[in-house]
Amino acid sequence: MSILRITSLACIALMLGACQSLFQPDMRAPLEVRRDASEQIKPGCTVADCPLVNVDTVHFQSEPTLDSLVEKSLLKMTRTSPNAPLPVSLKVYEEQFLREAQSHNGSYLQAKVRDQHDGLVIVELSSYLDTGDEQGTPGRGFINYSRQQHRALTLQDMLLPGQEEAFWLTAQQAHKEWMINTRFTQDPAFVKTWPFQKTPNVALTSGGVILKYEVATIAPYANGHIELKMSYLQLNGILKPELFPRRG
């Protein structure tokens, strides 16, 4: 093959690569987010403490898959039993809840962008169901959305093959550090009652990998939603390297 032909092919390849980059979204630029907040009170209610539904969510016009995933994830958090059917939309849920709810009842749902980096959008989900009891039922969750793959990442997507045990051992060390920093290690009863547990709530933030716990999981209800943090350095050889935040 002549040098001229090789040079021509190389130029064509460079041009095609440039065109491909031109028409792909810039993953370094954050995804545009639109907030959508509303509060609805039971129609016709005239007494104090009317039932209400408060929804504070986000929309992603350029990522309809993520937009739909956020709504579906919030709807899953409204379940009061594992096999309960899901409403088809947040609007339908609001209408259904207000129709059936009693005074002092309230439902709060929130989705917010916690972080964006390297083509990842980290959405934090929150829920709180107030049934009039002394303690309501709060919930938390995360969506780790890959803009390149147009889907949410699972823990298995994040880890190198065969590294799940190592991941949770590292998390257990983070739990020990949290126990020491909060001085809970000085309370033998606390140590025995609230041991380390795994959680499905994992977030790939730019500052570290966050584990978030439901209330009354690794600490009493009054301590709220505990967060444990692991650095990317600790997860070297465990987490897929392409998920490490780029610097600069």
PDB file of C-alpha atoms in Angstrom, residues 12-203:
ATOM      1  CA  ILE A  12     -10.452   9.973   6.677  1.00  0.00           C
ATOM      2  CA  ALA A  13     -10.333   8.167  10.034  1.00  0.00           C
ATOM      3  CA  LEU A  14      -9.496  11.414  11.820  1.00  0.00           C
ATOM      4  CA  MET A  15     -12.327  13.237  10.051  1.00  0.00           C
ATOM      5  CA  LEU A  16     -14.837  10.514  10.946  1.00  0.00           C
ATOM      6  CA  GLY A  17     -13.708  10.628  14.560  1.00  0.00           C
ATOM      7  CA  ALA A  18     -14.087  14.401  14.617  1.00  0.00           C
ATOM      8  CA  CYS A  19     -17.584  14.193  13.130  1.00  0.00           C
ATOM      9  CA  GLN A  20     -18.589  11.548  15.641  1.00  0.00           C
ATOM     10  CA  SER A  21     -17.379  13.750  18.507  1.00  0.00           C
ATOM     11  CA  LEU A  22     -19.193  16.728  17.001  1.00  0.00           C
ATOM     12  CA  PHE A  23     -22.588  15.022  17.082  1.00  0.00           C
ATOM     13  CA  GLN A  24     -22.194  13.322  20.468  1.00  0.00           C
ATOM     14  CA  PRO A  25     -23.170  15.197  23.650  1.00  0.00           C
ATOM     15  CA  ASP A  26     -20.339  16.658  25.711  1.00  0.00           C
ATOM     16  CA  MET A  27     -20.182  14.429  28.784  1.00  0.00           C
ATOM     17  CA  ARG A  28     -18.123  17.042  30.608  1.00  0.00           C
ATOM     18  CA  ALA A  29     -21.027  19.493  30.501  1.00  0.00           C
ATOM     19  CA  PRO A  30     -23.713  18.820  33.133  1.00  0.00           C
ATOM     20  CA  LEU A  31     -27.078  17.578  31.964  1.00  0.00           C
ATOM     21  CA  GLU A  32     -29.772  20.248  31.981  1.00  0.00           C
ATOM     22  CA  VAL A  33     -32.222  19.720  34.843  1.00  0.00           C
ATOM     23  CA  ARG A  34     -35.679  21.181  35.395  1.00  0.00           C
ATOM     24  CA  ARG A  35     -37.214  21.146  38.857  1.00  0.00           C
ATOM     25  CA  ASP A  36     -40.941  20.401  39.227  1.00  0.00           C
ATOM     26  CA  ALA A  37     -42.435  20.939  42.694  1.00  0.00           C
ATOM     27  CA  SER A  38     -46.072  20.913  43.783  1.00  0.00           C
ATOM     28  CA  GLU A  39     -48.263  20.278  46.812  1.00  0.00           C
ATOM     29  CA  GLN A  40     -51.849  19.038  46.588  1.00  0.00           C
ATOM     30  CA  ILE A  41     -54.415  18.995  49.414  1.00  0.00           C
ATOM     31  CA  LYS A  42     -57.442  16.718  49.511  1.00  0.00           C
ATOM     32  CA  PRO A  43     -60.227  18.435  47.525  1.00  0.00           C
ATOM     33  CA  GLY A  44     -63.040  19.777  49.670  1.00  0.00           C
ATOM     34  CA  CYS A  45     -61.135  19.351  52.938  1.00  0.00           C
ATOM     35  CA  THR A  46     -61.969  22.146  55.399  1.00  0.00           C
ATOM     36  CA  VAL A  47     -60.514  20.775  58.645  1.00  0.00           C
ATOM     37  CA  ALA A  48     -57.057  21.261  60.075  1.00  0.00           C
ATOM     38  CA  ASP A  49     -54.322  18.860  58.985  1.00  0.00           C
ATOM     39  CA  CYS A  50     -55.854  18.004  55.625  1.00  0.00           C
ATOM     40  CA  PRO A  51     -54.235  15.078  53.796  1.00  0.00           C
ATOM     41  CA  LEU A  52     -51.610  16.264  51.347  1.00  0.00           C
ATOM     42  CA  VAL A  53     -49.135  15.049  48.753  1.00  0.00           C
ATOM     43  CA  ASN A  54     -45.904  16.966  48.214  1.00  0.00           C
ATOM     44  CA  VAL A  55     -43.860  16.068  45.137  1.00  0.00           C
ATOM     45  CA  ASP A  56     -40.525  17.736  44.391  1.00  0.00           C
ATOM     46  CA  THR A  57     -38.922  16.055  41.409  1.00  0.00           C
ATOM     47  CA  VAL A  58     -36.636  16.730  38.450  1.00  0.00           C
ATOM     48  CA  HIS A  59     -36.962  16.351  34.689  1.00  0.00           C
ATOM     49  CA  PHE A  60     -34.358  15.760  31.984  1.00  0.00           C
ATOM     50  CA  GLN A  61     -35.661  16.817  28.580  1.00  0.00           C
ATOM     51  CA  SER A  62     -32.612  15.505  26.728  1.00  0.00           C
ATOM     52  CA  GLU A  63     -32.608  12.164  28.604  1.00  0.00           C
ATOM     53  CA  PRO A  64     -36.171  10.768  28.476  1.00  0.00           C
ATOM     54  CA  THR A  65     -34.968   7.384  29.755  1.00  0.00           C
ATOM     55  CA  LEU A  66     -33.682   8.983  32.953  1.00  0.00           C
ATOM     56  CA  ASP A  67     -36.813  11.117  33.199  1.00  0.00           C
ATOM     57  CA  SER A  68     -38.991   8.005  33.141  1.00  0.00           C
ATOM     58  CA  LEU A  69     -36.682   6.149  35.526  1.00  0.00           C
ATOM     59  CA  VAL A  70     -36.937   8.885  38.152  1.00  0.00           C
ATOM     60  CA  GLU A  71     -40.740   8.794  38.115  1.00  0.00           C
ATOM     61  CA  LYS A  72     -40.863   5.001  38.278  1.00  0.00           C
ATOM     62  CA  SER A  73     -38.361   4.941  41.144  1.00  0.00           C
ATOM     63  CA  LEU A  74     -40.401   7.454  43.139  1.00  0.00           C
ATOM     64  CA  LEU A  75     -43.547   5.423  42.528  1.00  0.00           C
ATOM     65  CA  LYS A  76     -41.814   2.307  43.866  1.00  0.00           C
ATOM     66  CA  MET A  77     -41.111   4.204  47.070  1.00  0.00           C
ATOM     67  CA  THR A  78     -44.841   4.734  47.615  1.00  0.00           C
ATOM     68  CA  ARG A  79     -45.451   1.020  48.096  1.00  0.00           C
ATOM     69  CA  THR A  80     -46.712   0.034  51.542  1.00  0.00           C
ATOM     70  CA  SER A  81     -46.269  -3.683  50.778  1.00  0.00           C
ATOM     71  CA  PRO A  82     -43.795  -5.481  48.468  1.00  0.00           C
ATOM     72  CA  ASN A  83     -46.421  -6.725  45.999  1.00  0.00           C
ATOM     73  CA  ALA A  84     -48.597  -3.618  45.902  1.00  0.00           C
ATOM     74  CA  PRO A  85     -49.345  -2.501  42.312  1.00  0.00           C
ATOM     75  CA  LEU A  86     -47.668   0.662  41.105  1.00  0.00           C
ATOM     76  CA  PRO A  87     -49.727   3.650  39.971  1.00  0.00           C
ATOM     77  CA  VAL A  88     -49.106   4.490  36.328  1.00  0.00           C
ATOM     78  CA  SER A  89     -47.895   8.015  37.124  1.00  0.00           C
ATOM     79  CA  LEU A  90     -47.216  10.425  39.966  1.00  0.00           C
ATOM     80  CA  LYS A  91     -50.400  12.285  39.041  1.00  0.00           C
ATOM     81  CA  VAL A  92     -52.467   9.114  39.437  1.00  0.00           C
ATOM     82  CA  TYR A  93     -50.722   8.394  42.754  1.00  0.00           C
ATOM     83  CA  GLU A  94     -51.575  11.862  44.070  1.00  0.00           C
ATOM     84  CA  GLU A  95     -55.243  11.432  43.184  1.00  0.00           C
ATOM     85  CA  GLN A  96     -55.407   7.945  44.685  1.00  0.00           C
ATOM     86  CA  PHE A  97     -53.651   8.934  47.916  1.00  0.00           C
ATOM     87  CA  LEU A  98     -55.800  12.013  48.500  1.00  0.00           C
ATOM     88  CA  ARG A  99     -58.971  10.067  47.779  1.00  0.00           C
ATOM     89  CA  GLU A 100     -58.164   7.416  50.401  1.00  0.00           C
ATOM     90  CA  ALA A 101     -56.136   9.332  53.007  1.00  0.00           C
ATOM     91  CA  GLN A 102     -57.401  10.385  56.415  1.00  0.00           C
ATOM     92  CA  SER A 103     -56.646  13.604  58.298  1.00  0.00           C
ATOM     93  CA  HIS A 104     -53.037  13.989  59.452  1.00  0.00           C
ATOM     94  CA  ASN A 105     -51.865  11.795  56.559  1.00  0.00           C
ATOM     95  CA  GLY A 106     -49.246  13.056  54.155  1.00  0.00           C
ATOM     96  CA  SER A 107     -46.939  11.742  51.454  1.00  0.00           C
ATOM     97  CA  TYR A 108     -43.693  13.454  50.506  1.00  0.00           C
ATOM     98  CA  LEU A 109     -41.614  12.468  47.473  1.00  0.00           C
ATOM     99  CA  GLN A 110     -38.408  14.097  46.289  1.00  0.00           C
ATOM    100  CA  ALA A 111     -35.839  13.527  43.567  1.00  0.00           C
ATOM    101  CA  LYS A 112     -32.799  15.761  43.278  1.00  0.00           C
ATOM    102  CA  VAL A 113     -29.496  15.687  41.430  1.00  0.00           C
ATOM    103  CA  ARG A 114     -26.831  15.026  44.005  1.00  0.00           C
ATOM    104  CA  ASP A 115     -23.890  15.076  41.603  1.00  0.00           C
ATOM    105  CA  GLN A 116     -22.872  15.021  37.950  1.00  0.00           C
ATOM    106  CA  HIS A 117     -19.441  14.025  36.653  1.00  0.00           C
ATOM    107  CA  ASP A 118     -17.840  12.119  33.793  1.00  0.00           C
ATOM    108  CA  GLY A 119     -21.116  11.311  32.064  1.00  0.00           C
ATOM    109  CA  LEU A 120     -22.765  10.098  35.281  1.00  0.00           C
ATOM    110  CA  VAL A 121     -25.864  11.658  36.819  1.00  0.00           C
ATOM    111  CA  ILE A 122     -26.409  10.770  40.476  1.00  0.00           C
ATOM    112  CA  VAL A 123     -30.039  11.255  41.506  1.00  0.00           C
ATOM    113  CA  GLU A 124     -30.979  10.981  45.179  1.00  0.00           C
ATOM    114  CA  LEU A 125     -34.521   9.841  45.973  1.00  0.00           C
ATOM    115  CA  SER A 126     -36.404  10.549  49.198  1.00  0.00           C
ATOM    116  CA  SER A 127     -39.815   9.616  50.507  1.00  0.00           C
ATOM    117  CA  TYR A 128     -41.747  10.106  53.722  1.00  0.00           C
ATOM    118  CA  LEU A 129     -45.149   8.665  54.561  1.00  0.00           C
ATOM    119  CA  ASP A 130     -46.952  10.297  57.491  1.00  0.00           C
ATOM    120  CA  THR A 131     -49.844   8.175  58.725  1.00  0.00           C
ATOM    121  CA  GLY A 132     -50.432  10.226  61.847  1.00  0.00           C
ATOM    122  CA  ASP A 133     -48.292   7.990  64.046  1.00  0.00           C
ATOM    123  CA  GLU A 134     -45.479   9.302  66.198  1.00  0.00           C
ATOM    124  CA  GLN A 135     -42.909   8.210  63.629  1.00  0.00           C
ATOM    125  CA  GLY A 136     -43.449   8.338  59.896  1.00  0.00           C
ATOM    126  CA  THR A 137     -41.889   6.032  57.323  1.00  0.00           C
ATOM    127  CA  PRO A 138     -38.942   7.578  55.467  1.00  0.00           C
ATOM    128  CA  GLY A 139     -37.116   6.055  52.511  1.00  0.00           C
ATOM    129  CA  ARG A 140     -33.995   6.783  50.479  1.00  0.00           C
ATOM    130  CA  GLY A 141     -32.478   5.606  47.221  1.00  0.00           C
ATOM    131  CA  PHE A 142     -30.036   6.484  44.446  1.00  0.00           C
ATOM    132  CA  ILE A 143     -29.938   6.311  40.673  1.00  0.00           C
ATOM    133  CA  ASN A 144     -26.461   6.144  39.129  1.00  0.00           C
ATOM    134  CA  TYR A 145     -27.295   6.973  35.526  1.00  0.00           C
ATOM    135  CA  SER A 146     -24.789   6.545  32.711  1.00  0.00           C
ATOM    136  CA  ARG A 147     -25.385   9.021  29.900  1.00  0.00           C
ATOM    137  CA  GLN A 148     -23.156   6.981  27.585  1.00  0.00           C
ATOM    138  CA  GLN A 149     -25.175   3.797  28.148  1.00  0.00           C
ATOM    139  CA  HIS A 150     -28.558   5.480  28.719  1.00  0.00           C
ATOM    140  CA  ARG A 151     -29.305   3.310  31.733  1.00  0.00           C
ATOM    141  CA  ALA A 152     -28.889   3.046  35.493  1.00  0.00           C
ATOM    142  CA  LEU A 153     -25.836   1.199  36.772  1.00  0.00           C
ATOM    143  CA  THR A 154     -26.205  -1.638  39.269  1.00  0.00           C
ATOM    144  CA  LEU A 155     -23.556  -2.560  41.813  1.00  0.00           C
ATOM    145  CA  GLN A 156     -22.464  -5.407  39.533  1.00  0.00           C
ATOM    146  CA  ASP A 157     -22.011  -2.879  36.715  1.00  0.00           C
ATOM    147  CA  MET A 158     -19.709  -0.852  38.972  1.00  0.00           C
ATOM    148  CA  LEU A 159     -17.418  -3.617  40.201  1.00  0.00           C
ATOM    149  CA  LEU A 160     -14.645  -5.565  38.557  1.00  0.00           C
ATOM    150  CA  PRO A 161     -15.426  -9.295  38.229  1.00  0.00           C
ATOM    151  CA  GLY A 162     -15.255 -11.181  41.518  1.00  0.00           C
ATOM    152  CA  GLN A 163     -14.832  -8.066  43.673  1.00  0.00           C
ATOM    153  CA  GLU A 164     -18.171  -7.840  45.485  1.00  0.00           C
ATOM    154  CA  GLU A 165     -16.819  -9.399  48.686  1.00  0.00           C
ATOM    155  CA  ALA A 166     -13.871  -6.981  48.647  1.00  0.00           C
ATOM    156  CA  PHE A 167     -16.281  -4.084  48.146  1.00  0.00           C
ATOM    157  CA  TRP A 168     -18.298  -4.977  51.235  1.00  0.00           C
ATOM    158  CA  LEU A 169     -15.156  -5.596  53.291  1.00  0.00           C
ATOM    159  CA  THR A 170     -14.068  -2.059  52.403  1.00  0.00           C
ATOM    160  CA  ALA A 171     -17.531  -0.813  53.342  1.00  0.00           C
ATOM    161  CA  GLN A 172     -17.244  -2.628  56.662  1.00  0.00           C
ATOM    162  CA  GLN A 173     -14.003  -0.771  57.331  1.00  0.00           C
ATOM    163  CA  ALA A 174     -15.774   2.527  56.564  1.00  0.00           C
ATOM    164  CA  HIS A 175     -18.450   1.505  59.068  1.00  0.00           C
ATOM    165  CA  LYS A 176     -15.787   0.857  61.730  1.00  0.00           C
ATOM    166  CA  GLU A 177     -14.313   4.306  61.116  1.00  0.00           C
ATOM    167  CA  TRP A 178     -17.779   5.859  61.421  1.00  0.00           C
ATOM    168  CA  MET A 179     -18.367   4.003  64.697  1.00  0.00           C
ATOM    169  CA  ILE A 180     -15.057   5.309  66.056  1.00  0.00           C
ATOM    170  CA  ASN A 181     -15.665   8.899  64.914  1.00  0.00           C
ATOM    171  CA  THR A 182     -19.139   8.941  66.481  1.00  0.00           C
ATOM    172  CA  ARG A 183     -17.810   7.194  69.621  1.00  0.00           C
ATOM    173  CA  PHE A 184     -20.466   4.507  69.359  1.00  0.00           C
ATOM    174  CA  THR A 185     -17.673   1.974  69.878  1.00  0.00           C
ATOM    175  CA  GLN A 186     -17.639   3.086  73.514  1.00  0.00           C
ATOM    176  CA  ASP A 187     -21.157   1.692  73.964  1.00  0.00           C
ATOM    177  CA  PRO A 188     -21.034  -2.148  73.963  1.00  0.00           C
ATOM    178  CA  ALA A 189     -24.838  -2.385  73.775  1.00  0.00           C
ATOM    179  CA  PHE A 190     -24.876  -0.216  70.631  1.00  0.00           C
ATOM    180  CA  VAL A 191     -22.121  -2.282  69.011  1.00  0.00           C
ATOM    181  CA  LYS A 192     -24.074  -5.482  69.670  1.00  0.00           C
ATOM    182  CA  THR A 193     -27.484  -4.128  68.627  1.00  0.00           C
ATOM    183  CA  TRP A 194     -26.432  -2.248  65.482  1.00  0.00           C
ATOM    184  CA  PRO A 195     -23.863  -4.282  63.516  1.00  0.00           C
ATOM    185  CA  PHE A 196     -22.709  -3.512  59.986  1.00  0.00           C
ATOM    186  CA  GLN A 197     -25.125  -4.363  57.188  1.00  0.00           C
ATOM    187  CA  LYS A 198     -25.139  -4.082  53.424  1.00  0.00           C
ATOM    188  CA  THR A 199     -27.323  -1.518  51.686  1.00  0.00           C
ATOM    189  CA  PRO A 200     -28.662  -1.274  48.125  1.00  0.00           C
ATOM    190  CA  ASN A 201     -28.144   2.503  48.201  1.00  0.00           C
ATOM    191  CA  VAL A 202     -24.763   3.171  46.568  1.00  0.00           C
ATOM    192  CA  ALA A 203     -23.793   6.476  44.929  1.00  0.00           C
TER     193      ALA A 203
END
